[in-house]
CSV table of C-alpha atoms in Angstrom, one decimal:
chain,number,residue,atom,x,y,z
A,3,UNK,CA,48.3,-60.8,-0.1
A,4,UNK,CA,46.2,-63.0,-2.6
A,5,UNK,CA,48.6,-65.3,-3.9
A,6,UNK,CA,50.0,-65.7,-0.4
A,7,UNK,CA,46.9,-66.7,1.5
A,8,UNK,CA,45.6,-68.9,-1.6
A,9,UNK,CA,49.1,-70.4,-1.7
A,10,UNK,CA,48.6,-70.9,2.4
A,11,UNK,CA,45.7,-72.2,2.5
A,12,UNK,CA,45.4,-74.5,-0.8
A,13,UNK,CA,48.0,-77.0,0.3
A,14,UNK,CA,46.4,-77.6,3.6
A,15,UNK,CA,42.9,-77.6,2.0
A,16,UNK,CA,39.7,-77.6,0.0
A,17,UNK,CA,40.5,-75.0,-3.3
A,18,UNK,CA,37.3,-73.4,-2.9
A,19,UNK,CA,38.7,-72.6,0.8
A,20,UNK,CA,41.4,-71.1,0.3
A,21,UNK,CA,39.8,-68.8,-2.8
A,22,UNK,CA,37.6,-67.2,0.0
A,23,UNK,CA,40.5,-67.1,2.6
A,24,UNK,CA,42.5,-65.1,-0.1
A,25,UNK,CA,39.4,-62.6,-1.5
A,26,UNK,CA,38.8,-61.7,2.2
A,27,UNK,CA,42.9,-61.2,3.3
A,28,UNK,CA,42.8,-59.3,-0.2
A,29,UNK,CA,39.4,-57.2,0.2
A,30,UNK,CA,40.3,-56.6,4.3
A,31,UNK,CA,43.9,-54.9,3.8
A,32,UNK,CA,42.7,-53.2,0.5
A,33,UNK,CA,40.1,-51.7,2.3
A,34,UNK,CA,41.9,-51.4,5.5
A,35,UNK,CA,44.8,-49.6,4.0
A,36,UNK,CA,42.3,-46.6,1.7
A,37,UNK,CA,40.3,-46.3,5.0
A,38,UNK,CA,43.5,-45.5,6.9
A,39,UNK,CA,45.1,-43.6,4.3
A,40,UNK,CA,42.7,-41.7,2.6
A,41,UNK,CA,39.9,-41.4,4.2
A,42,UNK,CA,41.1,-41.5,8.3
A,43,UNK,CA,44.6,-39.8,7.1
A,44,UNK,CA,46.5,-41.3,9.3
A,45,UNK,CA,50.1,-40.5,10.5
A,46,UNK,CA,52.2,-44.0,10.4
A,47,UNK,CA,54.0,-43.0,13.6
A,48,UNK,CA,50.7,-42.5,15.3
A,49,UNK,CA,51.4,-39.3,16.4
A,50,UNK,CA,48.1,-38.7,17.7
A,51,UNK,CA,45.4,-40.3,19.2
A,52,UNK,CA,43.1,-39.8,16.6
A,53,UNK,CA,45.3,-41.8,14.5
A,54,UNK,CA,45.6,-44.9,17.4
A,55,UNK,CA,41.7,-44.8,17.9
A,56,UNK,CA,41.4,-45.0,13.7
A,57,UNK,CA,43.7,-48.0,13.8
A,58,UNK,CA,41.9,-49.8,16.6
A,59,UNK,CA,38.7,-49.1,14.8
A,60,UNK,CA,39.6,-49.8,11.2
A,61,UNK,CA,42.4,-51.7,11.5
A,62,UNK,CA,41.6,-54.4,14.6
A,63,UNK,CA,38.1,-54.5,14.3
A,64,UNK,CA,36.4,-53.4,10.7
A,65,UNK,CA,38.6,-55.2,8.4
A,66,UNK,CA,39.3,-58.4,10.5
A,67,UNK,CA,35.6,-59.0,10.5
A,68,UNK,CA,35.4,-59.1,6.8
A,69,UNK,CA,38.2,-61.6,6.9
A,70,UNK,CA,36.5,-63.5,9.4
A,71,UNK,CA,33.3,-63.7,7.4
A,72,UNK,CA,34.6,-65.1,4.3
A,73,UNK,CA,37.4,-67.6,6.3
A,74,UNK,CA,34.5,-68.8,8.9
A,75,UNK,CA,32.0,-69.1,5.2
A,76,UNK,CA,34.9,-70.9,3.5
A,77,UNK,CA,35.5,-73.4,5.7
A,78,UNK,CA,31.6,-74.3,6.7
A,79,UNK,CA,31.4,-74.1,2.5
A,80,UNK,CA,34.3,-76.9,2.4
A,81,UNK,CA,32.1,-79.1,5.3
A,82,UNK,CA,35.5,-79.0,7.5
A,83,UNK,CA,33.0,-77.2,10.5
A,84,UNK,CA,29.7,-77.4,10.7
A,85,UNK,CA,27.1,-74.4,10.2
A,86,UNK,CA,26.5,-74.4,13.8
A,87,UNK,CA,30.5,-73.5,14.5
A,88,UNK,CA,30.3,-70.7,12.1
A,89,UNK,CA,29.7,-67.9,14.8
A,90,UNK,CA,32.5,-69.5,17.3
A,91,UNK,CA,34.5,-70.0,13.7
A,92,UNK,CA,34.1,-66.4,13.6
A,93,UNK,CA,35.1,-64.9,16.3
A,94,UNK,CA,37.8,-67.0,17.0
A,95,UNK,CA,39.1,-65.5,13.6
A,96,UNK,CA,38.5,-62.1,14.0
A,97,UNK,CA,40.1,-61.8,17.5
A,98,UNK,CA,43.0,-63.3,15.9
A,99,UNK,CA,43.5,-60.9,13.4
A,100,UNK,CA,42.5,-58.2,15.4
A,101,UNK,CA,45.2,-58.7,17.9
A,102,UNK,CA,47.8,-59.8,14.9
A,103,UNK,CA,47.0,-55.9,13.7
A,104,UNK,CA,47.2,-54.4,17.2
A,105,UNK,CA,50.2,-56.1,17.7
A,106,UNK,CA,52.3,-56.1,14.7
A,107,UNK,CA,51.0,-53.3,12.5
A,108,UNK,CA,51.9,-50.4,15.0
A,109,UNK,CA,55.6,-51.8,15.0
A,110,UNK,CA,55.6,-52.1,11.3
A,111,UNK,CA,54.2,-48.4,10.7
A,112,UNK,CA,56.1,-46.7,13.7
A,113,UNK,CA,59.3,-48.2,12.4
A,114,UNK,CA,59.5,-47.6,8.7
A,115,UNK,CA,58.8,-43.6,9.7
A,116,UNK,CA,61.8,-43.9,12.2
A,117,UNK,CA,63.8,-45.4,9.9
A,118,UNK,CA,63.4,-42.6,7.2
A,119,UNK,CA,64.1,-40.1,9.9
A,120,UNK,CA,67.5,-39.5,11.8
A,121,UNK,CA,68.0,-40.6,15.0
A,122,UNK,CA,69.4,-38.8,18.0
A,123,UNK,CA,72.2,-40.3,20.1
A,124,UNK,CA,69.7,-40.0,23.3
A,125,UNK,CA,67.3,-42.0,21.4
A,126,UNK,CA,69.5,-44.7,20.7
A,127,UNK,CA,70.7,-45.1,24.1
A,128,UNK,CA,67.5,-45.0,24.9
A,129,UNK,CA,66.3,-47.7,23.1
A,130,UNK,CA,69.8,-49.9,23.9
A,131,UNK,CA,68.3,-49.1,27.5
A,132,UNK,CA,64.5,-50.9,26.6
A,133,UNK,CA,66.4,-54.2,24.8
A,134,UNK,CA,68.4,-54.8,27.7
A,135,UNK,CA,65.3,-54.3,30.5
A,136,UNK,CA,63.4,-56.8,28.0
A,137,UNK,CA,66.1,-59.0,28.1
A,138,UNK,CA,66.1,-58.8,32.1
A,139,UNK,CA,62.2,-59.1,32.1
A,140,UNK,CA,62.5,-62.2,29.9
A,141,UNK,CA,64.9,-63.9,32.0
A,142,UNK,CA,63.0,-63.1,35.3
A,143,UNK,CA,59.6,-64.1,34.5
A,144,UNK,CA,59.1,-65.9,31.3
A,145,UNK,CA,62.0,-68.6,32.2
A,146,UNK,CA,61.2,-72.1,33.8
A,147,UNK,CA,60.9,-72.6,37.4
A,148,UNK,CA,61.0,-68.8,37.7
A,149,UNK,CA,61.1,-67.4,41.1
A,150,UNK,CA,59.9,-64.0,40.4
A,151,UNK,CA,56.7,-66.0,38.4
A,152,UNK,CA,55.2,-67.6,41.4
A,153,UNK,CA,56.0,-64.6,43.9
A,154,UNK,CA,53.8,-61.9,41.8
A,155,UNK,CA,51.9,-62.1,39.2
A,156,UNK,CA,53.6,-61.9,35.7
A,157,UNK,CA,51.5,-59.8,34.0
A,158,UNK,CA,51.8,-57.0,36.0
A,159,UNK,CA,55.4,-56.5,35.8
A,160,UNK,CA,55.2,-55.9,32.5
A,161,UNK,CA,53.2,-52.8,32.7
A,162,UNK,CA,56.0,-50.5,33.8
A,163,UNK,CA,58.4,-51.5,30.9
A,164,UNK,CA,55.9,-50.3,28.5
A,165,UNK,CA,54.8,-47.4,29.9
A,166,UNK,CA,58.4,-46.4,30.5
A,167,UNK,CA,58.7,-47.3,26.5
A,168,UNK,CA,55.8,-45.1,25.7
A,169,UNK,CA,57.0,-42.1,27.7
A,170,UNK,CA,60.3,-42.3,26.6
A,171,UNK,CA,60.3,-42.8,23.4
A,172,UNK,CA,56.8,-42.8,22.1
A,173,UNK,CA,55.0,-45.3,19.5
A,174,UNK,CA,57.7,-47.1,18.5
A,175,UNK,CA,59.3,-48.2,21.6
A,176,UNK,CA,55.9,-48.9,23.1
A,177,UNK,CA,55.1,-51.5,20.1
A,178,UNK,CA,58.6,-52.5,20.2
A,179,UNK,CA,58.2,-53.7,23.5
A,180,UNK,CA,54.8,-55.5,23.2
A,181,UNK,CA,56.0,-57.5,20.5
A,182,UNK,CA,59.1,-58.6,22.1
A,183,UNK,CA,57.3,-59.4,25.5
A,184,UNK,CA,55.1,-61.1,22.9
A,185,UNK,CA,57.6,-63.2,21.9
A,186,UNK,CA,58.7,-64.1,24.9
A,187,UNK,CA,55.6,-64.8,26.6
A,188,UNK,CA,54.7,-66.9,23.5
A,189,UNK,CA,57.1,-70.2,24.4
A,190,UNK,CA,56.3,-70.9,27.7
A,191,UNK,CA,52.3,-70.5,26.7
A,192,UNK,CA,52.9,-72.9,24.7
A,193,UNK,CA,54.5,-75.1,27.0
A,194,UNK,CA,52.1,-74.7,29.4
A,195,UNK,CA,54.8,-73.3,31.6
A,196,UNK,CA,54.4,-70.7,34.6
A,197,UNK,CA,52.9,-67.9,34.4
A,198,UNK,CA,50.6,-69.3,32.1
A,199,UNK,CA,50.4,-73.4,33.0
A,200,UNK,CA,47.0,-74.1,31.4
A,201,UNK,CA,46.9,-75.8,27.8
A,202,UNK,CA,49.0,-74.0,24.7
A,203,UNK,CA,45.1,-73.0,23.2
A,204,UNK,CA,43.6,-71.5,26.1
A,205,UNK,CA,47.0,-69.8,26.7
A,206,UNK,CA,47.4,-68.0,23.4
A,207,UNK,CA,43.9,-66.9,23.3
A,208,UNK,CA,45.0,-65.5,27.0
A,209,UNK,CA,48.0,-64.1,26.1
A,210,UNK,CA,46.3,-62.6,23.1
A,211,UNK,CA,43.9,-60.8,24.9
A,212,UNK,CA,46.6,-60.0,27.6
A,213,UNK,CA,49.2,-58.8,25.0
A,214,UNK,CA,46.0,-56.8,23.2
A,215,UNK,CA,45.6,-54.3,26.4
A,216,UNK,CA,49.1,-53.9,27.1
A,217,UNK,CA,49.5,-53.0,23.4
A,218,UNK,CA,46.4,-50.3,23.6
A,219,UNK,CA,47.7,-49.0,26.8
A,220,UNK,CA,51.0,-48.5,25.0
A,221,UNK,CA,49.5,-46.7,22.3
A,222,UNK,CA,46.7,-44.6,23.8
A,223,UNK,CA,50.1,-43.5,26.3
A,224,UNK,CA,52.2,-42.6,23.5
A,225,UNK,CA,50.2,-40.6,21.6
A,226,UNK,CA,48.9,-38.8,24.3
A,227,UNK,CA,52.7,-38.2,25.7
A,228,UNK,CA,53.2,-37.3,22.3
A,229,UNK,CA,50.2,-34.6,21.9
A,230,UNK,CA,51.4,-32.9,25.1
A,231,UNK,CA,54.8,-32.3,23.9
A,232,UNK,CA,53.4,-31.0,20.9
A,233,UNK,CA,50.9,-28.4,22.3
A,234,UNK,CA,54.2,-28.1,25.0
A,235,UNK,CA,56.0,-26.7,21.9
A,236,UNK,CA,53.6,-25.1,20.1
A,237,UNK,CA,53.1,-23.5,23.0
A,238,UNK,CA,56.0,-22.4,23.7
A,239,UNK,CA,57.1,-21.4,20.4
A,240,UNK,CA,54.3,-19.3,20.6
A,241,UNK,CA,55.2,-17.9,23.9
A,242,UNK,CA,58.8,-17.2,22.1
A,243,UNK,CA,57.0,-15.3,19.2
A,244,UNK,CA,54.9,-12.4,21.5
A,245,UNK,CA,58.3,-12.6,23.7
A,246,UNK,CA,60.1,-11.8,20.7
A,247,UNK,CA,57.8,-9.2,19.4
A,248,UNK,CA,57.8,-7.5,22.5
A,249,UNK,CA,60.7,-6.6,22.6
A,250,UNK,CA,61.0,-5.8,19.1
A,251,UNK,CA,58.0,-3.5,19.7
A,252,UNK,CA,59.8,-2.3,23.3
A,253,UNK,CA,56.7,-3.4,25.2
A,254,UNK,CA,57.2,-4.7,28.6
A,255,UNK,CA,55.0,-7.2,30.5
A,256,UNK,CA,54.1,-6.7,34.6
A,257,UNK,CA,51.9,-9.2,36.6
A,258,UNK,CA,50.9,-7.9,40.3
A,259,UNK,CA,49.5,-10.2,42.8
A,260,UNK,CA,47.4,-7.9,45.1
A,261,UNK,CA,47.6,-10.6,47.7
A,262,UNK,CA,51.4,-10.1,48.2
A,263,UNK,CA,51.5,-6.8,46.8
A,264,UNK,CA,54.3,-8.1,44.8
A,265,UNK,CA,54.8,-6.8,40.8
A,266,UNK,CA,56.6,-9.0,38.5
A,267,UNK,CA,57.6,-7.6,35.3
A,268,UNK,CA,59.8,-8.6,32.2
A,269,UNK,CA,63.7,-8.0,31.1
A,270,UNK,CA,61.9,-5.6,28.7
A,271,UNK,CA,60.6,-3.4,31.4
A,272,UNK,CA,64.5,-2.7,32.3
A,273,UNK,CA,65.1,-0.8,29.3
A,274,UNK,CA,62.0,0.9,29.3
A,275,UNK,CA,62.1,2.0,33.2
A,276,UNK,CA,65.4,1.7,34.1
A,277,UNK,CA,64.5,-0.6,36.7
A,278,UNK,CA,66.8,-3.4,37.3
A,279,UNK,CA,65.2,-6.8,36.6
A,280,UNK,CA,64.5,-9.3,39.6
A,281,UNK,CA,63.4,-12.6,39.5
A,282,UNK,CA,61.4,-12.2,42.7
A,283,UNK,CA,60.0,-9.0,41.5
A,284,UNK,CA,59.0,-5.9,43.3
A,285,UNK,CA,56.7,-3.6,45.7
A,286,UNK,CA,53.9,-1.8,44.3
A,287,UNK,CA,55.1,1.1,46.5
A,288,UNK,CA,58.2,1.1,44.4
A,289,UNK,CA,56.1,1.8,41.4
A,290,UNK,CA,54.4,4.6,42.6
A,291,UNK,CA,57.6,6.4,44.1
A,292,UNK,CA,59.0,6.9,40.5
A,293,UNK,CA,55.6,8.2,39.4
A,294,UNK,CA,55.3,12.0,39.4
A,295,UNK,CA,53.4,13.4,42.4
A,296,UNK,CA,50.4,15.0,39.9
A,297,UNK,CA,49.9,11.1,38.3
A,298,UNK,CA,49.6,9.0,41.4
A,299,UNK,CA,45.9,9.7,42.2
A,300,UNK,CA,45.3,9.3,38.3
A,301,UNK,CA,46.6,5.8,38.5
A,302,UNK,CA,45.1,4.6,41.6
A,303,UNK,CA,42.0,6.3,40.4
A,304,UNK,CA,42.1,3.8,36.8
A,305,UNK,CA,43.2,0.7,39.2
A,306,UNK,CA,40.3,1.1,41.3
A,307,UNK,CA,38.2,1.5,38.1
A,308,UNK,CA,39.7,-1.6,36.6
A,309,UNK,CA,39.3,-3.4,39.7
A,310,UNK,CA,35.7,-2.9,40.9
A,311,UNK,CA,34.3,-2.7,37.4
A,312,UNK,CA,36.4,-4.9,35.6
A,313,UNK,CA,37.4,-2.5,32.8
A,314,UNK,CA,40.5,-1.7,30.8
A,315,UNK,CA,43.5,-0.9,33.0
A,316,UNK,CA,44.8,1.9,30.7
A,317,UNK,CA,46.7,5.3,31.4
A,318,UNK,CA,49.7,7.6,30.9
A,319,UNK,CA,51.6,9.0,33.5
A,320,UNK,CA,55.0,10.6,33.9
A,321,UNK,CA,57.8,9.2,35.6
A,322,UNK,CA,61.4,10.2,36.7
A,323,UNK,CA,63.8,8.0,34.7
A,324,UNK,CA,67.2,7.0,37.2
A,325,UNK,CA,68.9,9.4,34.9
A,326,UNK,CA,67.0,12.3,36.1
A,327,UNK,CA,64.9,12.8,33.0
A,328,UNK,CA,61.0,13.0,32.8
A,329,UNK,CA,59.4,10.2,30.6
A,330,UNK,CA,55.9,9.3,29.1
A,331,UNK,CA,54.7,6.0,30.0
A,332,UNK,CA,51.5,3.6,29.1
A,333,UNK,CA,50.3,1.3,31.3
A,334,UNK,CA,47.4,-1.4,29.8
A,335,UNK,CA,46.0,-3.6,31.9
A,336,UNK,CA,43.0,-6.1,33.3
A,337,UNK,CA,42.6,-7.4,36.9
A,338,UNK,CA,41.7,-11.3,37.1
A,339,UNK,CA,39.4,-12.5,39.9
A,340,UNK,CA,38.9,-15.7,42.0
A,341,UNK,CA,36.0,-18.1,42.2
A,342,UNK,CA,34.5,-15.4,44.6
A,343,UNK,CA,35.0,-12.9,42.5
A,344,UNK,CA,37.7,-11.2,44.6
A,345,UNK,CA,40.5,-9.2,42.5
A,346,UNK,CA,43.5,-11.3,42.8
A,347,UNK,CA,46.1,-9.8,40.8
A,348,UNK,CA,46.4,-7.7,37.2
A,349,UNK,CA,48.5,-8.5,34.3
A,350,UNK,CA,49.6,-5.7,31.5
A,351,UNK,CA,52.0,-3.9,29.5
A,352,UNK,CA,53.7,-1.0,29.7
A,353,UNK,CA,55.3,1.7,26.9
A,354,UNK,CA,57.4,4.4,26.9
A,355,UNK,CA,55.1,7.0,25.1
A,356,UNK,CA,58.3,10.3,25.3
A,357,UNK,CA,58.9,10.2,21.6
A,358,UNK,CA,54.7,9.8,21.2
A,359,UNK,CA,54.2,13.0,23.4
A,360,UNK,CA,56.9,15.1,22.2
A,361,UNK,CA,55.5,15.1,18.7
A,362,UNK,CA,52.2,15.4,20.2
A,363,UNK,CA,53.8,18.5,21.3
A,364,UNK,CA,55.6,19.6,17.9
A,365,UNK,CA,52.3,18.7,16.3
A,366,UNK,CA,49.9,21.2,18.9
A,367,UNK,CA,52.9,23.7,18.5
A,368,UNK,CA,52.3,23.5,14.9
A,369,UNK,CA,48.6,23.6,14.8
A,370,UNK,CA,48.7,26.4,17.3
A,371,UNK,CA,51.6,28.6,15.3
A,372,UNK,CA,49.0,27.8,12.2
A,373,UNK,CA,46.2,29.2,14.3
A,374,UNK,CA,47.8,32.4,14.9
A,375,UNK,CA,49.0,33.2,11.0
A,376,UNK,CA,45.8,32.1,10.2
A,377,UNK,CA,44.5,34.9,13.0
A,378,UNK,CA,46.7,37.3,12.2
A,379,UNK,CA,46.3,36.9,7.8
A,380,UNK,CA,42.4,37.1,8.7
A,381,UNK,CA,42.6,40.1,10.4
A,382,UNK,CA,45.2,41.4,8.2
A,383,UNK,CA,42.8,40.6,5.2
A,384,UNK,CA,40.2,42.2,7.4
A,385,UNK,CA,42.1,45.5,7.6
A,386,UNK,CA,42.4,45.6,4.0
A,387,UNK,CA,38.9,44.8,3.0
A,388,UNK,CA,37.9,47.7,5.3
A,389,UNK,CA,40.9,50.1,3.8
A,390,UNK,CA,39.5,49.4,0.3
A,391,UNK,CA,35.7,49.8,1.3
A,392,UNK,CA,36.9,53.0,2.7
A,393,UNK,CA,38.5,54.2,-0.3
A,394,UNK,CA,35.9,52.8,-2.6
A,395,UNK,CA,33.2,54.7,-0.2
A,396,UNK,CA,36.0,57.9,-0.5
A,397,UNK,CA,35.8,57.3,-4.2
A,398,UNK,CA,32.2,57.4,-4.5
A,399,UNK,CA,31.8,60.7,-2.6
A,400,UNK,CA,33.9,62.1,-4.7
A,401,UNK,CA,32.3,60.8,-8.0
A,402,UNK,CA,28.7,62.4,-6.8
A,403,UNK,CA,30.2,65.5,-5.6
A,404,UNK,CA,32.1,66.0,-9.7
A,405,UNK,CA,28.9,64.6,-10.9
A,406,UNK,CA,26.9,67.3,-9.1
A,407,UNK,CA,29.3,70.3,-9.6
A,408,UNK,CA,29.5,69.5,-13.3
A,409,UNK,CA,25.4,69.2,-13.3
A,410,UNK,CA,25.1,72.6,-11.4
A,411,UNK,CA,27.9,74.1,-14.3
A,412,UNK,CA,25.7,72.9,-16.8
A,413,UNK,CA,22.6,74.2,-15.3
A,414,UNK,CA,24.0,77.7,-14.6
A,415,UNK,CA,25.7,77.7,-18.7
A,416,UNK,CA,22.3,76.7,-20.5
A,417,UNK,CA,20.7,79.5,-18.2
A,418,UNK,CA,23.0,82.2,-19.3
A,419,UNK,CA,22.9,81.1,-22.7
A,420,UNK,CA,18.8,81.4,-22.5
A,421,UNK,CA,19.1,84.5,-21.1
């Protein structure tokens, strides 16, 4: 960048000139480039909008004005202007350089990335597509004598070709097509030709500040095209993902509109229910004809619940299976209301609880059958203890009555003895 502005600038004039013109071309993109890299982090196919709103900022505007202030210093230094030019000097320069980044810098950046990427067959149709409508735009309003020029204004039909670019095919075909209608609208500016027809100045400094809003337009477009097919995706991947667990987990979805009375529910549901899936859904009194007679006021009872209080939709209830057998079933759930506050609808899920209940049921038989050894080892440990205390009471008796015979034996012998 140095040696090429100093090399620019010092064969057309003053060396002291073209040393400033170089440091600030130098200082501008050095700083321009670590405040875009490292600091804003930009993506070079601005991706984003942040990253089109950090090159606006940093790009067109910060670093052209440092460029501007050593060029317009430079050449009131050499005495080529006047001091009293300097501020015209200035912002002649750094609206120059601003729309020289705005213009060119998007189409450098934007292209090297596609260029390191591979390209889809669409895309390049798609892009054959934008060189030949840029062609037809060049020949229809940037030629001499052109009809289409003097019918409607110029610069408004080249508004849909780059929108169409940045929908279609995002940064790059946006900048592509500024800087091509750039081009174009470049020669008759300077020939003071229609649909410019002032002097070549006053028209580049037009079509410069023309060409600057189309590009922005382009880019602001693009990137926000491009950030909705991104949250599109993400959503949708992640829509994919709890789709995918679902089923893995055997969890099916329903949505009922109260309204309509209609129940939609997901493939899911099929398995789970048996009931066959229909894109247009079903009745709510279909529901509640499979239910078992016992559960219907249970349900309705938990919907009413969930509807007037807004609380958790959540119950189990049996239901007759198409195949005759009886089956466990969880239904979760929340209602959703209008701006009124009026329950519109509920969305939920729904499991099939059998295997859940069944051990439910081996596990209370279990605990139950424990119960009753336990019962029947504590009474028989009862029976015992009292069998032994009875014995050891039998036992006692019997040691005081050999205790007393053979104290009475004693007594009557030493009394004989005496005697």
């Amino acid at each position: 960048i140095a040696l090429g502005a100093f090399a620019a600038n010092a064969t057309s004039g003053p060396l002291l000139a073209a040393v400033l013109i170089a440091t600030g071309n130098t200082a501008s993109g050095v700083l321009g480039a670590w405040l875009l890299r490292d600091v804003a982090r930009i993506a070079i196919s601005l991706p984003r909008l942040k990253d089109c709103l950090s090159l606006l900022f940093i790009g067109a505007s910060l670093t052209p004005a440092i460029t501007a202030t050593l060029g317009a210093a430079s050449l009131c230094l050499a005495e080529i202007h006047p001091w009293s030019s300097y501020f015209s000097l200035w912002s002649l320069w750094w609206f120059g350089d601003g729309a020289g980044v705005i213009i060119i810098c998007p189409l450098l950046l934007t292209w090297s990335s596609l260029f390191a990427k591979e390209r889809e067959s669409g895309d390049i149709a798609d892009y054959g597509l934008l060189a030949v409508s840029l062609l037809f735009l060049g020949f229809l309003i940037f030629q001499p004598d052109s009809a289409i020029a003097t019918i409607l204004p110029a610069r408004i039909l080249v508004f849909p070709f780059v929108i169409w670019a940045a929908l279609r095919l995002g940064a790059a075909g946006s900048s592509l097509g500024v800087f091509a209608i750039s081009i174009m609208a470049a020669i008759p500016a300077l020939r003071a030709i229609e649909p410019f027809g002032h002097e070549a100045g006053e028209n580049l400094i037009s079509l410069q500040i023309f060409m600057c809003v189309v590009a922005i337009m382009g880019l602001v477009i693009a990137a926000a095209n491009s950030e909705r097919r991104e949250n599109e995706r993400a959503l949708h991947e992640s829509r994919e993902q709890i789709r995918y667990t679902l089923e893995a987990a055997k969890v099916g979805t329903w949505d009922w509109d109260i309204r309509s009375g209609v129940v939609h529910w997901s493939e899911v549901m099929e398995e789970i229910q048996g009931i066959p899936w229909d894109r247009d859904g079903g009745r709510i009194e279909d529901f509640f004809e499979r239910v078992c007679s016992k559960d219907r006021d249970r349900i309705r009872r938990a919907i009413g619940n969930a509807l007037s209080q807004g609380k958790l939709y959540q119950v189990e209830y049996r239901q007759i299976h198409p195949d005759g057998r009886t089956q466990w079933l969880e239904g979760k759930g929340r209602a959703f209301y209008d701006q009124e506050g009026r329950p519109v609808g509920m969305r939920g899920i729904c499991m099939d609880i059998s295997e859940r209940k069944e051990l439910e049921l081996e596990l209370k038989q279990l605990t139950d059958n424990l119960e009753n050894q336990v019962l029947e080892r504590t009474a028989m440990a009862e029976k015992r203890a009292a069998e032994l205390q009875k014995m050891a009471m039998a036992l006692t008796q019997t040691e005081n009555r050999e205790r007393r015979r053979l104290a009475h034996t004693l007594h009557d012998g030493l009394q004989q003895l005496f005697v």
